[in-house]
Coordinates of C-alpha atoms in Angstrom, one line a residue:
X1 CA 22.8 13.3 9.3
X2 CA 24.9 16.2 10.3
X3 CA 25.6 19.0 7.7
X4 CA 29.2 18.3 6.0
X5 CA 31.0 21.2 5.8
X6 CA 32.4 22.5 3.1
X7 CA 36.0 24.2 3.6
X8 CA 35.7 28.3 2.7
X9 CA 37.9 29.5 -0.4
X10 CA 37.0 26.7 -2.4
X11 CA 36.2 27.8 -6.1
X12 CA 37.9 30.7 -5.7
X13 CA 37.4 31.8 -2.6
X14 CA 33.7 32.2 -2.3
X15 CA 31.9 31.0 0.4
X16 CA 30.3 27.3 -0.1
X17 CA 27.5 25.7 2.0
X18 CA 27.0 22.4 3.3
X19 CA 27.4 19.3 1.3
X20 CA 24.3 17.9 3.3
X21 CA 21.5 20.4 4.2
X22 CA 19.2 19.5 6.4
X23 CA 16.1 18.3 5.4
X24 CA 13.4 20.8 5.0
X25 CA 9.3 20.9 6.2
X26 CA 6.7 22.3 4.9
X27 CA 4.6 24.7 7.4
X28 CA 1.3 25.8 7.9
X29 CA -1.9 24.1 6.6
X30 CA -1.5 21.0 3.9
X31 CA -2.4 22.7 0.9
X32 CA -5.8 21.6 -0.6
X33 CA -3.1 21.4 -4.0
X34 CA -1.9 17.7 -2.6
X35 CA -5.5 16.4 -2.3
X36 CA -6.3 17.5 -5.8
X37 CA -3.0 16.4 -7.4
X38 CA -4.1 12.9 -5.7
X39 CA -7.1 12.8 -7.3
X40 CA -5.5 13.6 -10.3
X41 CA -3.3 10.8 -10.2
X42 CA -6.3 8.7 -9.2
X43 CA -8.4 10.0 -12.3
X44 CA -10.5 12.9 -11.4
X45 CA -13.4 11.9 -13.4
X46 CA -13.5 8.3 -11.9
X47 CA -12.9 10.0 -8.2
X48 CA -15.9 11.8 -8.7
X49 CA -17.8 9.7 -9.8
X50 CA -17.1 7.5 -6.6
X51 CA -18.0 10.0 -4.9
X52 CA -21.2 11.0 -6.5
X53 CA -22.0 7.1 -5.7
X54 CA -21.2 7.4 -2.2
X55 CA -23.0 10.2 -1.4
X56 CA -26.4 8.6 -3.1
X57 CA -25.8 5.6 -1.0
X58 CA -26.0 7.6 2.5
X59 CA -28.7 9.3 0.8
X60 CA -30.6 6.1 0.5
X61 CA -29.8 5.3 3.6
X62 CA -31.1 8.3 5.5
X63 CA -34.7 7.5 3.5
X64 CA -34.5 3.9 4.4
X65 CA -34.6 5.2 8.1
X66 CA -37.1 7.6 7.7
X67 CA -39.6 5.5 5.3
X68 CA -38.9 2.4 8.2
X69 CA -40.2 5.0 11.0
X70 CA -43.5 6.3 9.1
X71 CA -44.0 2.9 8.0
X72 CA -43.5 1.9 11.8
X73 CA -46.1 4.6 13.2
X74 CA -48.1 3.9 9.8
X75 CA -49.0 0.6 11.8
X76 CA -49.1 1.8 15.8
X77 CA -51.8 3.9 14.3
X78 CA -53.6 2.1 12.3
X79 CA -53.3 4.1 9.0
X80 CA -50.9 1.6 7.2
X81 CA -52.2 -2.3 7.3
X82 CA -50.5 -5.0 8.8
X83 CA -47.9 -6.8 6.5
X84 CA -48.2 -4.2 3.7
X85 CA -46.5 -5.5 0.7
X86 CA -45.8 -1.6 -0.8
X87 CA -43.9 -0.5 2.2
X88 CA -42.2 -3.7 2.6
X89 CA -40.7 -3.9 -1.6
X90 CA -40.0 0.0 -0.9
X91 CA -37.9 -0.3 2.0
X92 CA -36.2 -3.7 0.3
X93 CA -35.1 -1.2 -2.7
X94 CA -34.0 1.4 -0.6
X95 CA -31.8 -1.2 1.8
X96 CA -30.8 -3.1 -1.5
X97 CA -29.5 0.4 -3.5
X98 CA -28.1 1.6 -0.3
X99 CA -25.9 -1.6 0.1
X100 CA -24.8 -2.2 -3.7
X101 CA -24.0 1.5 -4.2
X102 CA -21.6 1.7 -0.7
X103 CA -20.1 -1.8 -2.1
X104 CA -19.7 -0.5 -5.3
X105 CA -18.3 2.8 -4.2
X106 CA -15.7 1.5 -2.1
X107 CA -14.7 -1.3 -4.8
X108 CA -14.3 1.8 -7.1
X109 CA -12.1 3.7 -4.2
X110 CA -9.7 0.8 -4.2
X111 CA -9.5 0.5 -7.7
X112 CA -9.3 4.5 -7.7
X113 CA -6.2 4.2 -4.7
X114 CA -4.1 1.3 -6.1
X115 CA -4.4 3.4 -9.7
X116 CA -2.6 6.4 -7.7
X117 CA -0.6 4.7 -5.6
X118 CA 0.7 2.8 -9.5
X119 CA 1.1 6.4 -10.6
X120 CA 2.7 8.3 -8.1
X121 CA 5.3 5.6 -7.1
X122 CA 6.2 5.3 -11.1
X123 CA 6.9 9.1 -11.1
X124 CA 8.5 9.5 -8.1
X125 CA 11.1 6.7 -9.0
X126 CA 11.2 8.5 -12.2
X127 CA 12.3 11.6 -10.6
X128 CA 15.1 9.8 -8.9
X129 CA 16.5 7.6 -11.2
X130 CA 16.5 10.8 -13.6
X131 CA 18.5 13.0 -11.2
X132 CA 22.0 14.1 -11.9
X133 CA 24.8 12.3 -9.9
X134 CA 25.4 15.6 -7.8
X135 CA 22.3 15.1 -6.3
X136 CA 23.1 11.5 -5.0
X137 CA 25.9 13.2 -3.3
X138 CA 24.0 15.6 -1.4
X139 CA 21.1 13.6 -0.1
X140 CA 21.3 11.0 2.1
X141 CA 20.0 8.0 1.4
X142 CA 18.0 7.9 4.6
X143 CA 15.7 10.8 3.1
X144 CA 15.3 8.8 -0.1
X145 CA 15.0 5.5 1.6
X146 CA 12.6 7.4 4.0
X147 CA 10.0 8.3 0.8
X148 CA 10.8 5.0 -0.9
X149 CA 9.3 3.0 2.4
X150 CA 7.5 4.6 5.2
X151 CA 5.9 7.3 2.8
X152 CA 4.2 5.2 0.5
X153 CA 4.0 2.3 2.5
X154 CA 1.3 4.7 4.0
X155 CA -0.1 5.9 0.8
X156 CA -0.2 2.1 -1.1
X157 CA -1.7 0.6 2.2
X158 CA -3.1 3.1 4.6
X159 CA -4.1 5.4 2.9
X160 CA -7.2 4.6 1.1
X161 CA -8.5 3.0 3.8
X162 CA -8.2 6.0 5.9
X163 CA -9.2 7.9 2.7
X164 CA -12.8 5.8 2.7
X165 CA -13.5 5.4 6.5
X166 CA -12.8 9.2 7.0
X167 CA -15.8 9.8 4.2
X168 CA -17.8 7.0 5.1
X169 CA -18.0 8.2 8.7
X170 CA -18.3 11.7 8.3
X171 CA -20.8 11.7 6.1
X172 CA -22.3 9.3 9.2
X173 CA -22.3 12.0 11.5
X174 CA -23.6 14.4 9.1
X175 CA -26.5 12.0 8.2
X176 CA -27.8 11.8 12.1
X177 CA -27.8 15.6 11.8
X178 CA -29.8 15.6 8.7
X179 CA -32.2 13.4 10.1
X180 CA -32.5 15.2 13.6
X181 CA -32.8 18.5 11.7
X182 CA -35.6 16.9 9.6
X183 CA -37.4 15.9 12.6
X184 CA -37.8 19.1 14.1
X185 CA -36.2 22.1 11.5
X186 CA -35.8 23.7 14.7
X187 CA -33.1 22.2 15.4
X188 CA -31.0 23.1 12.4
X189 CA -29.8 25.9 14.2
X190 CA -28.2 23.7 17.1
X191 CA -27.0 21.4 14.3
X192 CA -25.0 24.0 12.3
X193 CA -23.8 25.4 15.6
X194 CA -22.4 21.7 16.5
X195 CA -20.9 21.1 13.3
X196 CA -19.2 24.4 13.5
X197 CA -17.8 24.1 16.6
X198 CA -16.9 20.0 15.6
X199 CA -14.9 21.6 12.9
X200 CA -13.3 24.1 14.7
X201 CA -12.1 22.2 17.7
X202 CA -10.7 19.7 14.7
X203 CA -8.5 21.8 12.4
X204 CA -7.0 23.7 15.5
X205 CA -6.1 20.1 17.2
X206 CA -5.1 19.2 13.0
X207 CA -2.8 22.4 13.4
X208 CA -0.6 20.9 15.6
X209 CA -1.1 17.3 14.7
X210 CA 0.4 18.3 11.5
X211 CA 3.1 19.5 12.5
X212 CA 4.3 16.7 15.4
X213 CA 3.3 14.4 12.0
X214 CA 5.9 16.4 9.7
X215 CA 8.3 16.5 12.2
X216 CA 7.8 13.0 12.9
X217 CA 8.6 12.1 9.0
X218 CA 12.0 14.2 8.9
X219 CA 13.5 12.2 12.6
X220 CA 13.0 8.9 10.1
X221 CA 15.5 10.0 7.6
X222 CA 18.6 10.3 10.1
X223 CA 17.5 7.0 11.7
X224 CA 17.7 5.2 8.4
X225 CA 20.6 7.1 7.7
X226 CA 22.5 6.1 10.7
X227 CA 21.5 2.2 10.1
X228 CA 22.9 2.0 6.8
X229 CA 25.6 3.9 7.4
X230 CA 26.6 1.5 10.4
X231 CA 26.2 -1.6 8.2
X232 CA 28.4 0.0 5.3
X233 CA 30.8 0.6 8.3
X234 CA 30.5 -2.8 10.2
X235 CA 34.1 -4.1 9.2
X236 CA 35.8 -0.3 10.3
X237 CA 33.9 -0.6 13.5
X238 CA 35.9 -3.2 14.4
X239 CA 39.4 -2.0 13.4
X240 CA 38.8 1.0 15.3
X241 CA 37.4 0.4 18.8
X242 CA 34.5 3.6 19.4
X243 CA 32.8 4.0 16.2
X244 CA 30.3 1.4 17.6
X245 CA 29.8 4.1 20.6
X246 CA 29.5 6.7 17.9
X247 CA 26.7 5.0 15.9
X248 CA 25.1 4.1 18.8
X249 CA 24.8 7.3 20.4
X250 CA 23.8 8.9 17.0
X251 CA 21.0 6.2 16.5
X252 CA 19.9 6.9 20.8
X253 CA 19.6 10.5 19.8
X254 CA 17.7 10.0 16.6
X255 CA 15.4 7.3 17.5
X256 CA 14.5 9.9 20.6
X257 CA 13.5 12.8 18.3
X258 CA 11.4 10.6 16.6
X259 CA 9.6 8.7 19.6
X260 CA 9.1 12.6 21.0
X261 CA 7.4 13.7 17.7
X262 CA 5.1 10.1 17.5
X263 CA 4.7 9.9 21.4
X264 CA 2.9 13.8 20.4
X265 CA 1.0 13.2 17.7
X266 CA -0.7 10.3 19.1
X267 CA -1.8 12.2 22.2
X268 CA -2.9 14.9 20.1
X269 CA -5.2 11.8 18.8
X270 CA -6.6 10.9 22.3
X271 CA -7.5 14.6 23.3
X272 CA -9.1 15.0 20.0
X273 CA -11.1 12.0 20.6
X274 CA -12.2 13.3 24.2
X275 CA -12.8 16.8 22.5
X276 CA -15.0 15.1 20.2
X277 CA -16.9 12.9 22.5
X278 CA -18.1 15.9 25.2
X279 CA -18.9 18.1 21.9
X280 CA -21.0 15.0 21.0
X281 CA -22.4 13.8 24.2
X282 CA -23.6 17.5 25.2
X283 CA -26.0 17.4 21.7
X284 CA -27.0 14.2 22.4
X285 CA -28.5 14.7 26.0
X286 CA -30.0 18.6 24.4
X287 CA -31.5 16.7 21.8
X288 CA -33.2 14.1 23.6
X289 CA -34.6 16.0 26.4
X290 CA -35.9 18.6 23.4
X291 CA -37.9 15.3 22.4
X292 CA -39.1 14.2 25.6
X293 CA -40.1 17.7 26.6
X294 CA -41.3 19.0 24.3
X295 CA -43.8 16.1 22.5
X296 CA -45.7 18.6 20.3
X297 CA -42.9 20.2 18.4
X298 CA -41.7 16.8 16.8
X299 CA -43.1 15.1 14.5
X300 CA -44.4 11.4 16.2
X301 CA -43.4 9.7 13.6
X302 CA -39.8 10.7 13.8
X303 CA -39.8 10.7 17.2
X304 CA -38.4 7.0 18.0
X305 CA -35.6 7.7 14.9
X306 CA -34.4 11.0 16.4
X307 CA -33.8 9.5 19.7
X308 CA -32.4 6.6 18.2
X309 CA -29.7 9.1 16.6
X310 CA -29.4 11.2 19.3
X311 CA -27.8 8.5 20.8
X312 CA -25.7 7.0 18.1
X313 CA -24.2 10.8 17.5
X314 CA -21.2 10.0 20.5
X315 CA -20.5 6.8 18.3
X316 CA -20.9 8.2 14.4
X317 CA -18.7 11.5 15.8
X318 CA -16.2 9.6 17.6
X319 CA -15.7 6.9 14.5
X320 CA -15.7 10.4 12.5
X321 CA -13.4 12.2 14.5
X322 CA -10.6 9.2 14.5
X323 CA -11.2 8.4 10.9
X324 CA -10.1 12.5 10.2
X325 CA -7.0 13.2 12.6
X326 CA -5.9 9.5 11.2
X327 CA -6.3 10.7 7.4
X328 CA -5.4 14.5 7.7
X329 CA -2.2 13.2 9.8
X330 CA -1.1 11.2 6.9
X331 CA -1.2 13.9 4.8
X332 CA 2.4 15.2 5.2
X333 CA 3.7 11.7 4.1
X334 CA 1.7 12.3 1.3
X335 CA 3.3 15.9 0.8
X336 CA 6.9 13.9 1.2
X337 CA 6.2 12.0 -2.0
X338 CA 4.7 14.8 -4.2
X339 CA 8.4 16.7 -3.6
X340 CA 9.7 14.3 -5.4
X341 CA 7.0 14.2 -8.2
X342 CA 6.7 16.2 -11.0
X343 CA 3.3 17.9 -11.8
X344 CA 0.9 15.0 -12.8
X345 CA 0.1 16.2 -16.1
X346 CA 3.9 16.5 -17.3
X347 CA 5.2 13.0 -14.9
X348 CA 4.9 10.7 -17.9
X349 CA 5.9 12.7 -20.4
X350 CA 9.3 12.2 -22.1
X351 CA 12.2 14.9 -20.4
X352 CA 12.9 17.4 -23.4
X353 CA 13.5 20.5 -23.3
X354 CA 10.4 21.7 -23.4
X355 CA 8.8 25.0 -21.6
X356 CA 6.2 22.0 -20.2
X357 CA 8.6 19.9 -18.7
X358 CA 10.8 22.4 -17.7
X359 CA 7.6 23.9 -15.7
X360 CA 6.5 20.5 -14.4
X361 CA 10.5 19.8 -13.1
X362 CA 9.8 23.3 -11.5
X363 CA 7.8 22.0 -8.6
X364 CA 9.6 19.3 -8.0
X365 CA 12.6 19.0 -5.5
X366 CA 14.6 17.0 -7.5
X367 CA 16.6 18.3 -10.0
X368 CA 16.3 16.6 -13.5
X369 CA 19.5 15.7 -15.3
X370 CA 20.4 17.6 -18.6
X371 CA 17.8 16.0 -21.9
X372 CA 19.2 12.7 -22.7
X373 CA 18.6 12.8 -26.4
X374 CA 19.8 16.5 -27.2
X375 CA 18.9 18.2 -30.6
X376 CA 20.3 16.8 -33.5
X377 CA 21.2 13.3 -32.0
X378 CA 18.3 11.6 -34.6
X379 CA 19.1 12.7 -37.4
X380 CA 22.7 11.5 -36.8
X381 CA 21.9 8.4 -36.4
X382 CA 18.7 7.9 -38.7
X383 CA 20.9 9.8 -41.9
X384 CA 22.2 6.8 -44.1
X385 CA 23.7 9.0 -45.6
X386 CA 26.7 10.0 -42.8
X387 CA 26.0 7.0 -41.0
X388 CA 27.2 7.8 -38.1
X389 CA 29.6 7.0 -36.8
X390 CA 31.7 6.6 -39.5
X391 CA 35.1 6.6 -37.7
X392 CA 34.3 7.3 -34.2
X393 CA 36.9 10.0 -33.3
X394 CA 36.5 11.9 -30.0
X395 CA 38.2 15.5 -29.9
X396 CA 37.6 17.6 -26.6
X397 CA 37.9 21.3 -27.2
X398 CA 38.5 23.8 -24.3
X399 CA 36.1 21.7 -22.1
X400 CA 35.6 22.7 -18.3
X401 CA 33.5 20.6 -15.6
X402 CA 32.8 21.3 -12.6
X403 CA 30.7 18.7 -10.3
X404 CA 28.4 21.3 -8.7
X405 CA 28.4 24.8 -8.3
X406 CA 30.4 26.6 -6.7
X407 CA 33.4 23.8 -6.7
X408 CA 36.9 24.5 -8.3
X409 CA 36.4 23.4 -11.7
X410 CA 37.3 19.4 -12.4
X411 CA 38.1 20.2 -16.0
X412 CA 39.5 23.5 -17.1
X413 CA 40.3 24.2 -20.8
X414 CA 41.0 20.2 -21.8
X415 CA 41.5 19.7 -25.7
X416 CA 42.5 16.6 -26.4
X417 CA 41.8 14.6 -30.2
X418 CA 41.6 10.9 -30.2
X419 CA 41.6 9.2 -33.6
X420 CA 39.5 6.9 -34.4
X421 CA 40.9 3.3 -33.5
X422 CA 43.2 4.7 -31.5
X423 CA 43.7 2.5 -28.1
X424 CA 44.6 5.7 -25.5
X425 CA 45.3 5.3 -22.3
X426 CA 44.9 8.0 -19.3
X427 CA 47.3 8.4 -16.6
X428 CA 47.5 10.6 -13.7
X429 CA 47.9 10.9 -10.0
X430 CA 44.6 10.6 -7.7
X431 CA 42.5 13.8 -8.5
X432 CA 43.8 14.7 -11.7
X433 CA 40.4 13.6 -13.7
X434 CA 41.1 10.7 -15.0
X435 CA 37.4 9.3 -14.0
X436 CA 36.5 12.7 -14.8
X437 CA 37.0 12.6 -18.3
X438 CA 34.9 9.7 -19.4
X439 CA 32.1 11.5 -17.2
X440 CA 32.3 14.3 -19.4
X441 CA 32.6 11.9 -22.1
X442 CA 29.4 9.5 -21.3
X443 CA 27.7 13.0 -19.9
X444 CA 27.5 12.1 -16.4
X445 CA 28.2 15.0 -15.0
X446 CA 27.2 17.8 -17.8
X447 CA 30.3 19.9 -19.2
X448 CA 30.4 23.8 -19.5
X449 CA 30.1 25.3 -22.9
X450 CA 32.0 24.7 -25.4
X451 CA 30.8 20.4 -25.7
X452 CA 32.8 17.9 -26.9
X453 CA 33.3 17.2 -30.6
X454 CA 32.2 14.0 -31.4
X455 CA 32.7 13.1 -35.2
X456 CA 33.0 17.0 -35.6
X457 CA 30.0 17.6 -35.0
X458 CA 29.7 19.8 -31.7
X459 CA 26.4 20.7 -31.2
X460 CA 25.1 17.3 -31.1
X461 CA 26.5 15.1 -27.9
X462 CA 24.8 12.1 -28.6
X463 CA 23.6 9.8 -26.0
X464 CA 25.6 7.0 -24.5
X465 CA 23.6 3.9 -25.7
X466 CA 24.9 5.3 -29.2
X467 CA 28.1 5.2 -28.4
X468 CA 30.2 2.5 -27.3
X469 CA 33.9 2.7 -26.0
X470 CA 36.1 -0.1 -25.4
X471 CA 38.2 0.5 -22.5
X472 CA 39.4 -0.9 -19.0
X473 CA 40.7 0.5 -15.8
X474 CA 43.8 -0.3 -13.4
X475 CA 43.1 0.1 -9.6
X476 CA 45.1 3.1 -7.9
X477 CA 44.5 0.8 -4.9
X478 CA 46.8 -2.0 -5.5
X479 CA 47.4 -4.7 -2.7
X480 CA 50.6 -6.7 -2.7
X481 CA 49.5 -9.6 -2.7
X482 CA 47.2 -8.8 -5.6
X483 CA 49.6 -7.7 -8.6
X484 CA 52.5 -10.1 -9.2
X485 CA 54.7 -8.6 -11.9
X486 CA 55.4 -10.0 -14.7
X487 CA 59.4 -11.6 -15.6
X488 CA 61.5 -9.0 -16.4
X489 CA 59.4 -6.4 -15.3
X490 CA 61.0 -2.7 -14.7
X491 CA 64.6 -4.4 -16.1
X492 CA 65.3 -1.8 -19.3
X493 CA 65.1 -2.8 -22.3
X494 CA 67.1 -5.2 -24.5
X495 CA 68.8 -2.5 -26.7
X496 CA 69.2 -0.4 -23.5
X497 CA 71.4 -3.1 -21.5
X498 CA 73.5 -3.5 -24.5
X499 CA 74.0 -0.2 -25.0
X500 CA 75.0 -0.2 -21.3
X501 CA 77.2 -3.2 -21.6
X502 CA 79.0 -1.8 -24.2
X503 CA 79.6 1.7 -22.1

């Protein structure tokens, strides 16, 4: 959505910005803070020890395929007998461990992703629904709508998996290396020097990727924007003849900025994925040429095993390689969410007025409305004593509002008493604060100092499921055909048309 002005000189005359700023991104690298605050939310102790269980799986794994090779030559040359029942229950434990620890650790990742996804969803809504109404006003409900579906549909359904498959398949690729390096510890060397270079050629493709990804994520927001905004405006649209071109042109524009920024990121994908592949396929044909020329320097045993790998490393690295741009580029929706999430630690606790919460709030992007039970407000209403309330009078006192800053105030210097009982009634032309008042009343938009008196006690506002008013509204919007007046309606009085008779 387009920023929405804000006239100059209003608030005495200082300068105001937009209503509607545009949406912010984040730049540079994804901080290594939004992987840890969603193991956090996952439970770091159960995350770890998934992981610990995934990485003795692989390890069980790689000894599988080395005890299966010896074993092998064991028989070729006649040092292991035929049909040995040792090497056969060994290499059944080590294929059984290997296959209930993976099972089990990626049982425990999905209980470990749907336990975050739970968690972060609950504070993020939490975050919202606790915002003040000024907020509401200058966010459009494309950028919430945008965090509230695409962003964690991605993190309750993609996520995880992406989250597993990249570690199950780079720990893959690093495996074959293991096992190649093991074969010949010569080739450790040419090993580090490919994983190196695998990892650099992947964070500076990541560098980009993250940013088409980001970009991507904000050209959502003014296409949901626009498509509710055209609904709520569907009856207009055909008073007026050109707001359809007008919606339609701002949804062609929108929907192009964000096919540009997807149409790049999944390029960025493929060359990765070539990248990847001739990185891959240049170790691959090194290695195995090392193995055939050069018969003495590897160990026979592991000679069949390291060719084996040499030519599964294209496959492991490619599966790698997709599994990581695929994971690291959902990473920004992932960022998305956590600006609207309080810090982990402080996102269940209850909103006082706390240094803690006040610090958690900090590093959120939305604000948090004012404490909804203030100081005082208990033992108001937990004193038999008082027993509040015991009348239920409302006195205002020099009270000023103002809706956000740096607007004209809505409110200046309003006393007004109403006795308990009373029935009052509020009447005014549009603007005057009318709707206003029982804001400040039921504290949705939070007064200035001095706060109302309620009861005469003024330090305590207390909360509006405490108090309940009885009152009812007249539309300022009236239709004709909607209000028929009553007999006798605006004819004066009875003692006034005597009176008049008389004259």
């Amino acid at each position: 959505a387009k920023d929405t002005p804000i006239p100059e000189g209003i608030g005495g005359g200082a300068k105001v910005g937009a209503l509607i700023q545009k949406e912010t991104a984040a730049r540079g690298v994804v901080r290594l803070e939004v992987l840890v605050r969603w193991a956090r939310s996952a439970g770091l102790g159960r995350f770890g020890v998934s992981m610990a269980v995934l990485l003795l799986s692989f390890c069980l794994l790689g000894m599988n395929d080395v005890w299966l090779a010896q074993w092998a030559h064991g028989v070729d040359s006649g040092t292991v007998p035929d049909g040995s029942w040792y090497h056969c229950a060994v290499y059944c434990v080590l294929s059984g461990g290997y296959i209930c620890l993976n099972l089990g650790s990626c049982l425990l990742f999905v209980a470990l992703s749907a336990r975050a996804s739970r968690h972060i969803h609950g504070g993020c809504l939490q975050s919202v629904l606790g915002a003040p109404l000024s907020w509401f006003e200058s966010v459009p409900s494309g950028r919430i709508l945008s965090r509230f579906g695409a962003d964690l549909q991605i993190m309750d359904v993609q996520f995880g998996f992406f989250c597993d498959g990249f570690m199950q398949m780079n720990l893959s690729g690093a495996l074959v290396l293991a096992i190649i390096a093991y074969a010949d510890p010569r080739l450790l060397v040419l090993c580090a020097c490919c994983l190196a270079l695998f990892a650099k050629a992947g964070l500076t493709i990541f560098t980009s990727l993250r940013e088409f990804k980001r970009l991507s994520n904000l050209a959502l927001s003014p296409v949901v924007t626009n498509a509710s905004e055209a609904v709520r405006g569907r009856l207009l649209c055909r008073v007026h003849n050109g707001c359809q071109d007008f919606f339609v042109t701002r949804h062609v524009e929108a929907a192009g900025a964000y096919l540009r920024a997807s149409y790049g990121s999944s390029t960025l994908i493929q060359f990765n994925a070539l990248v990847t592949q001739c990185i891959a396929l240049t170790v691959s044909i090194f290695v195995a040429l090392w193995v055939i020329l050069n018969p003495d320097g590897v160990d026979p045993s592991l000679a069949g095993v390291t060719l084996t790998y040499a030519f599964l490393l294209p496959y492991f690295w490619s599966l790698a390689s997709d599994m990581a741009m695929m994971f690291f580029s959902l990473l920004p929706a992932l960022e998305r969410l956590f600006e609207y999430l309080p810090d982990t630690d402080q996102a269940g606790a209850s909103p006082d007025a706390s240094a803690s919460f006040k610090g958690a709030m900090a590093r959120c992007q939305v604000p948090a409305e004012a404490p909804r039970v203030l100081r005082g407000d208990a033992a108001l209403v937990e004193n038999e004593a008082t027993s509040w309330p015991a009348k239920g009078a409302i006195e205002f006192d020099n009270v000023n509002l103002r809706y956000r800053p740096g607007l004209p105030l809505a409110l200046r210097d309003l006393s007004v008493s109403v006795p308990a009982g009373a029935r009052v009634g509020v009447v005014g032309r549009t603007g005057a604060g009318k709707s206003t008042l029982l804001s400040a009343l039921f504290r949705l938009v939070e007064m200035e100092q001095p706060e109302p008196e309620l009861e005469a006690v003024v330090e305590a506002a207390v909360e509006a499921r405490e108090t309940t008013v009885l009152g009812g509204g007249l539309a300022q919007d009236m239709q004709e055909h909607a209000c028929t007046p009553p007999p006798g309606f605006g004819s004066p009085a009875p003692a006034a048309a005597s009176a008049a008779a008389a004259a």
